[in-house]
């Protein structure tokens, strides 16, 4: 629990499992999964879904690495790191037809400094109508394309 003791997580325990299982049960061939949250969250979603293709993380960490073409890859999940709202918008608008988003609503509150205000605002738009809400009432899965 040490990794998730951010004050906004003190009053509930995140349900990463059931939204991930929902995606795993509904994902089609060629669909891609986008995880929102710090790297440990992407790793948990990766474990439960069987694979995370993209991780939205504006802060690049020392254990991630940059490929020759400039893309950043997370070593824990081998997912491509989406470091900016512009890159996320491009993925949503021009990416694969089946695109799933896994996150929790508390990452999108103003007090969260993990993401820029612009990123949180865009993610809130994407998360308006989730396909599944976790047992905690905060985590969710949404098919955005």
PDB file of C-alpha atoms in Angstrom:
ATOM      1  CA  UNK A   1       0.000   0.000   0.000  1.00  0.00           C
ATOM      2  CA  UNK A   2       3.015   2.270   0.317  1.00  0.00           C
ATOM      3  CA  UNK A   3       2.991   3.185  -3.381  1.00  0.00           C
ATOM      4  CA  UNK A   4      -0.614   4.351  -3.287  1.00  0.00           C
ATOM      5  CA  UNK A   5      -0.644   6.373  -0.071  1.00  0.00           C
ATOM      6  CA  UNK A   6      -1.347   9.609  -1.850  1.00  0.00           C
ATOM      7  CA  UNK A   7      -3.766  11.565   0.347  1.00  0.00           C
ATOM      8  CA  UNK A   8      -6.554  11.355  -2.234  1.00  0.00           C
ATOM      9  CA  UNK A   9      -6.373   7.550  -2.075  1.00  0.00           C
ATOM     10  CA  UNK A  10      -6.566   7.291   1.717  1.00  0.00           C
ATOM     11  CA  UNK A  11     -10.275   6.549   1.950  1.00  0.00           C
ATOM     12  CA  UNK A  12     -10.597   3.746  -0.583  1.00  0.00           C
ATOM     13  CA  UNK A  13      -8.722   0.848  -2.093  1.00  0.00           C
ATOM     14  CA  UNK A  14      -8.375   0.952  -5.854  1.00  0.00           C
ATOM     15  CA  UNK A  15     -10.069  -1.763  -7.879  1.00  0.00           C
ATOM     16  CA  UNK A  16      -7.678  -2.257 -10.767  1.00  0.00           C
ATOM     17  CA  UNK A  17      -8.781  -5.858 -11.255  1.00  0.00           C
ATOM     18  CA  UNK A  18     -12.425  -5.662 -12.330  1.00  0.00           C
ATOM     19  CA  UNK A  19     -12.045  -2.860 -14.937  1.00  0.00           C
ATOM     20  CA  UNK A  20      -9.031  -4.715 -16.343  1.00  0.00           C
ATOM     21  CA  UNK A  21     -10.966  -7.973 -16.503  1.00  0.00           C
ATOM     22  CA  UNK A  22     -13.822  -6.139 -18.222  1.00  0.00           C
ATOM     23  CA  UNK A  23     -11.417  -4.940 -20.907  1.00  0.00           C
ATOM     24  CA  UNK A  24      -9.820  -8.380 -21.220  1.00  0.00           C
ATOM     25  CA  UNK A  25     -13.266  -9.931 -21.747  1.00  0.00           C
ATOM     26  CA  UNK A  26     -14.359  -7.333 -24.341  1.00  0.00           C
ATOM     27  CA  UNK A  27     -11.168  -6.577 -26.230  1.00  0.00           C
ATOM     28  CA  UNK A  28     -11.068  -7.509 -29.911  1.00  0.00           C
ATOM     29  CA  UNK A  29      -8.088  -8.465 -32.043  1.00  0.00           C
ATOM     30  CA  UNK A  30      -6.187  -5.302 -32.903  1.00  0.00           C
ATOM     31  CA  UNK A  31      -7.596  -3.276 -29.988  1.00  0.00           C
ATOM     32  CA  UNK A  32      -5.092  -1.358 -27.866  1.00  0.00           C
ATOM     33  CA  UNK A  33      -5.091  -0.528 -24.153  1.00  0.00           C
ATOM     34  CA  UNK A  34      -4.102   2.851 -22.707  1.00  0.00           C
ATOM     35  CA  UNK A  35      -3.330   3.027 -18.977  1.00  0.00           C
ATOM     36  CA  UNK A  36      -3.413   6.300 -17.069  1.00  0.00           C
ATOM     37  CA  UNK A  37      -1.387   6.666 -13.895  1.00  0.00           C
ATOM     38  CA  UNK A  38       2.096   6.269 -12.530  1.00  0.00           C
ATOM     39  CA  UNK A  39       4.140   3.323 -13.855  1.00  0.00           C
ATOM     40  CA  UNK A  40       3.066   0.943 -11.087  1.00  0.00           C
ATOM     41  CA  UNK A  41      -0.579   1.437 -12.155  1.00  0.00           C
ATOM     42  CA  UNK A  42       0.265   0.637 -15.768  1.00  0.00           C
ATOM     43  CA  UNK A  43       2.035  -2.497 -14.513  1.00  0.00           C
ATOM     44  CA  UNK A  44      -1.037  -3.591 -12.528  1.00  0.00           C
ATOM     45  CA  UNK A  45      -3.354  -2.962 -15.473  1.00  0.00           C
ATOM     46  CA  UNK A  46      -0.866  -4.793 -17.687  1.00  0.00           C
ATOM     47  CA  UNK A  47      -0.965  -7.811 -15.376  1.00  0.00           C
ATOM     48  CA  UNK A  48      -4.761  -8.008 -15.239  1.00  0.00           C
ATOM     49  CA  UNK A  49      -5.491  -7.234 -18.908  1.00  0.00           C
ATOM     50  CA  UNK A  50      -2.655  -9.263 -20.375  1.00  0.00           C
ATOM     51  CA  UNK A  51      -1.076  -6.204 -21.953  1.00  0.00           C
ATOM     52  CA  UNK A  52      -0.975  -2.420 -21.917  1.00  0.00           C
ATOM     53  CA  UNK A  53       0.117  -0.823 -25.181  1.00  0.00           C
ATOM     54  CA  UNK A  54       0.331   2.824 -24.069  1.00  0.00           C
ATOM     55  CA  UNK A  55       0.940   4.484 -20.704  1.00  0.00           C
ATOM     56  CA  UNK A  56      -0.017   8.130 -20.214  1.00  0.00           C
ATOM     57  CA  UNK A  57       2.833   9.553 -18.124  1.00  0.00           C
ATOM     58  CA  UNK A  58       3.891  13.148 -18.633  1.00  0.00           C
ATOM     59  CA  UNK A  59       6.900  12.768 -16.335  1.00  0.00           C
ATOM     60  CA  UNK A  60       9.569  10.579 -17.929  1.00  0.00           C
ATOM     61  CA  UNK A  61      11.279   8.392 -15.332  1.00  0.00           C
ATOM     62  CA  UNK A  62      14.840   7.063 -15.211  1.00  0.00           C
ATOM     63  CA  UNK A  63      13.765   3.435 -15.748  1.00  0.00           C
ATOM     64  CA  UNK A  64      12.029   4.260 -19.016  1.00  0.00           C
ATOM     65  CA  UNK A  65      14.116   4.444 -22.137  1.00  0.00           C
ATOM     66  CA  UNK A  66      14.054   6.382 -25.385  1.00  0.00           C
ATOM     67  CA  UNK A  67      14.195   4.519 -28.681  1.00  0.00           C
ATOM     68  CA  UNK A  68      16.119   5.777 -31.690  1.00  0.00           C
ATOM     69  CA  UNK A  69      12.927   7.130 -33.221  1.00  0.00           C
ATOM     70  CA  UNK A  70      12.312   9.249 -30.107  1.00  0.00           C
ATOM     71  CA  UNK A  71       9.523   7.148 -28.586  1.00  0.00           C
ATOM     72  CA  UNK A  72       9.771   6.372 -24.866  1.00  0.00           C
ATOM     73  CA  UNK A  73       9.120   2.810 -23.675  1.00  0.00           C
ATOM     74  CA  UNK A  74       8.274   1.704 -20.146  1.00  0.00           C
ATOM     75  CA  UNK A  75      10.549  -1.158 -19.105  1.00  0.00           C
ATOM     76  CA  UNK A  76       7.972  -2.821 -16.822  1.00  0.00           C
ATOM     77  CA  UNK A  77       5.231  -3.163 -19.436  1.00  0.00           C
ATOM     78  CA  UNK A  78       7.022  -2.527 -22.759  1.00  0.00           C
ATOM     79  CA  UNK A  79       4.257  -0.010 -23.439  1.00  0.00           C
ATOM     80  CA  UNK A  80       4.857   3.217 -25.301  1.00  0.00           C
ATOM     81  CA  UNK A  81       4.804   6.208 -22.963  1.00  0.00           C
ATOM     82  CA  UNK A  82       2.431   8.988 -24.013  1.00  0.00           C
ATOM     83  CA  UNK A  83       4.195  12.067 -22.593  1.00  0.00           C
ATOM     84  CA  UNK A  84       1.897  14.868 -23.744  1.00  0.00           C
ATOM     85  CA  UNK A  85      -1.717  15.747 -24.356  1.00  0.00           C
ATOM     86  CA  UNK A  86      -0.896  16.394 -28.025  1.00  0.00           C
ATOM     87  CA  UNK A  87       0.467  12.858 -28.422  1.00  0.00           C
ATOM     88  CA  UNK A  88      -2.615  11.437 -26.661  1.00  0.00           C
ATOM     89  CA  UNK A  89      -4.943  13.425 -28.921  1.00  0.00           C
ATOM     90  CA  UNK A  90      -3.104  12.102 -31.983  1.00  0.00           C
ATOM     91  CA  UNK A  91      -3.452   8.543 -30.697  1.00  0.00           C
ATOM     92  CA  UNK A  92      -7.169   8.998 -30.020  1.00  0.00           C
ATOM     93  CA  UNK A  93      -7.891  10.696 -33.334  1.00  0.00           C
ATOM     94  CA  UNK A  94      -5.594   8.725 -35.667  1.00  0.00           C
ATOM     95  CA  UNK A  95      -4.775   5.549 -33.755  1.00  0.00           C
ATOM     96  CA  UNK A  96      -6.255   2.079 -33.923  1.00  0.00           C
ATOM     97  CA  UNK A  97     -10.021   1.693 -34.152  1.00  0.00           C
ATOM     98  CA  UNK A  98     -10.284  -0.226 -30.881  1.00  0.00           C
ATOM     99  CA  UNK A  99      -8.786   1.893 -28.103  1.00  0.00           C
ATOM    100  CA  UNK A 100      -9.515   1.233 -24.425  1.00  0.00           C
ATOM    101  CA  UNK A 101      -8.688   3.569 -21.539  1.00  0.00           C
ATOM    102  CA  UNK A 102      -8.089   2.370 -17.970  1.00  0.00           C
ATOM    103  CA  UNK A 103      -7.777   4.934 -15.172  1.00  0.00           C
ATOM    104  CA  UNK A 104      -9.343   6.222 -11.990  1.00  0.00           C
ATOM    105  CA  UNK A 105     -11.211   9.470 -11.480  1.00  0.00           C
ATOM    106  CA  UNK A 106      -8.967  10.659  -8.667  1.00  0.00           C
ATOM    107  CA  UNK A 107      -6.080  11.029 -11.082  1.00  0.00           C
ATOM    108  CA  UNK A 108      -8.166  13.664 -12.848  1.00  0.00           C
ATOM    109  CA  UNK A 109      -8.922  15.962  -9.897  1.00  0.00           C
ATOM    110  CA  UNK A 110      -7.338  19.445  -9.764  1.00  0.00           C
ATOM    111  CA  UNK A 111      -5.199  18.541  -6.723  1.00  0.00           C
ATOM    112  CA  UNK A 112      -3.394  15.784  -8.620  1.00  0.00           C
ATOM    113  CA  UNK A 113      -0.079  17.096  -9.882  1.00  0.00           C
ATOM    114  CA  UNK A 114       0.863  13.907 -11.744  1.00  0.00           C
ATOM    115  CA  UNK A 115      -0.678  15.448 -14.867  1.00  0.00           C
ATOM    116  CA  UNK A 116      -0.979  18.911 -16.347  1.00  0.00           C
ATOM    117  CA  UNK A 117      -4.350  20.670 -16.167  1.00  0.00           C
ATOM    118  CA  UNK A 118      -4.650  20.332 -19.940  1.00  0.00           C
ATOM    119  CA  UNK A 119      -4.073  16.557 -19.767  1.00  0.00           C
ATOM    120  CA  UNK A 120      -6.559  16.116 -16.922  1.00  0.00           C
ATOM    121  CA  UNK A 121      -9.158  18.153 -18.784  1.00  0.00           C
ATOM    122  CA  UNK A 122      -8.766  16.038 -21.931  1.00  0.00           C
ATOM    123  CA  UNK A 123      -8.846  12.785 -19.961  1.00  0.00           C
ATOM    124  CA  UNK A 124     -12.042  13.898 -18.181  1.00  0.00           C
ATOM    125  CA  UNK A 125     -13.693  14.344 -21.603  1.00  0.00           C
ATOM    126  CA  UNK A 126     -12.622  10.832 -22.633  1.00  0.00           C
ATOM    127  CA  UNK A 127     -13.873   9.386 -19.331  1.00  0.00           C
ATOM    128  CA  UNK A 128     -17.341  10.961 -19.350  1.00  0.00           C
ATOM    129  CA  UNK A 129     -19.212   7.774 -20.228  1.00  0.00           C
ATOM    130  CA  UNK A 130     -17.277   4.749 -18.962  1.00  0.00           C
ATOM    131  CA  UNK A 131     -18.206   1.292 -20.171  1.00  0.00           C
ATOM    132  CA  UNK A 132     -17.392  -0.126 -16.745  1.00  0.00           C
ATOM    133  CA  UNK A 133     -16.838   1.370 -13.283  1.00  0.00           C
ATOM    134  CA  UNK A 134     -14.847  -0.592 -10.730  1.00  0.00           C
ATOM    135  CA  UNK A 135     -16.166  -1.791  -7.396  1.00  0.00           C
ATOM    136  CA  UNK A 136     -14.509   1.214  -5.736  1.00  0.00           C
ATOM    137  CA  UNK A 137     -16.640   3.620  -7.796  1.00  0.00           C
ATOM    138  CA  UNK A 138     -13.507   5.401  -9.050  1.00  0.00           C
ATOM    139  CA  UNK A 139     -11.566   3.157 -11.419  1.00  0.00           C
ATOM    140  CA  UNK A 140     -13.049   2.715 -14.857  1.00  0.00           C
ATOM    141  CA  UNK A 141     -12.697   1.279 -18.328  1.00  0.00           C
ATOM    142  CA  UNK A 142     -13.926   3.096 -21.395  1.00  0.00           C
ATOM    143  CA  UNK A 143     -13.703   2.236 -25.071  1.00  0.00           C
ATOM    144  CA  UNK A 144     -12.851   5.594 -26.607  1.00  0.00           C
ATOM    145  CA  UNK A 145     -12.684   4.484 -30.266  1.00  0.00           C
TER     146      UNK A 145
END
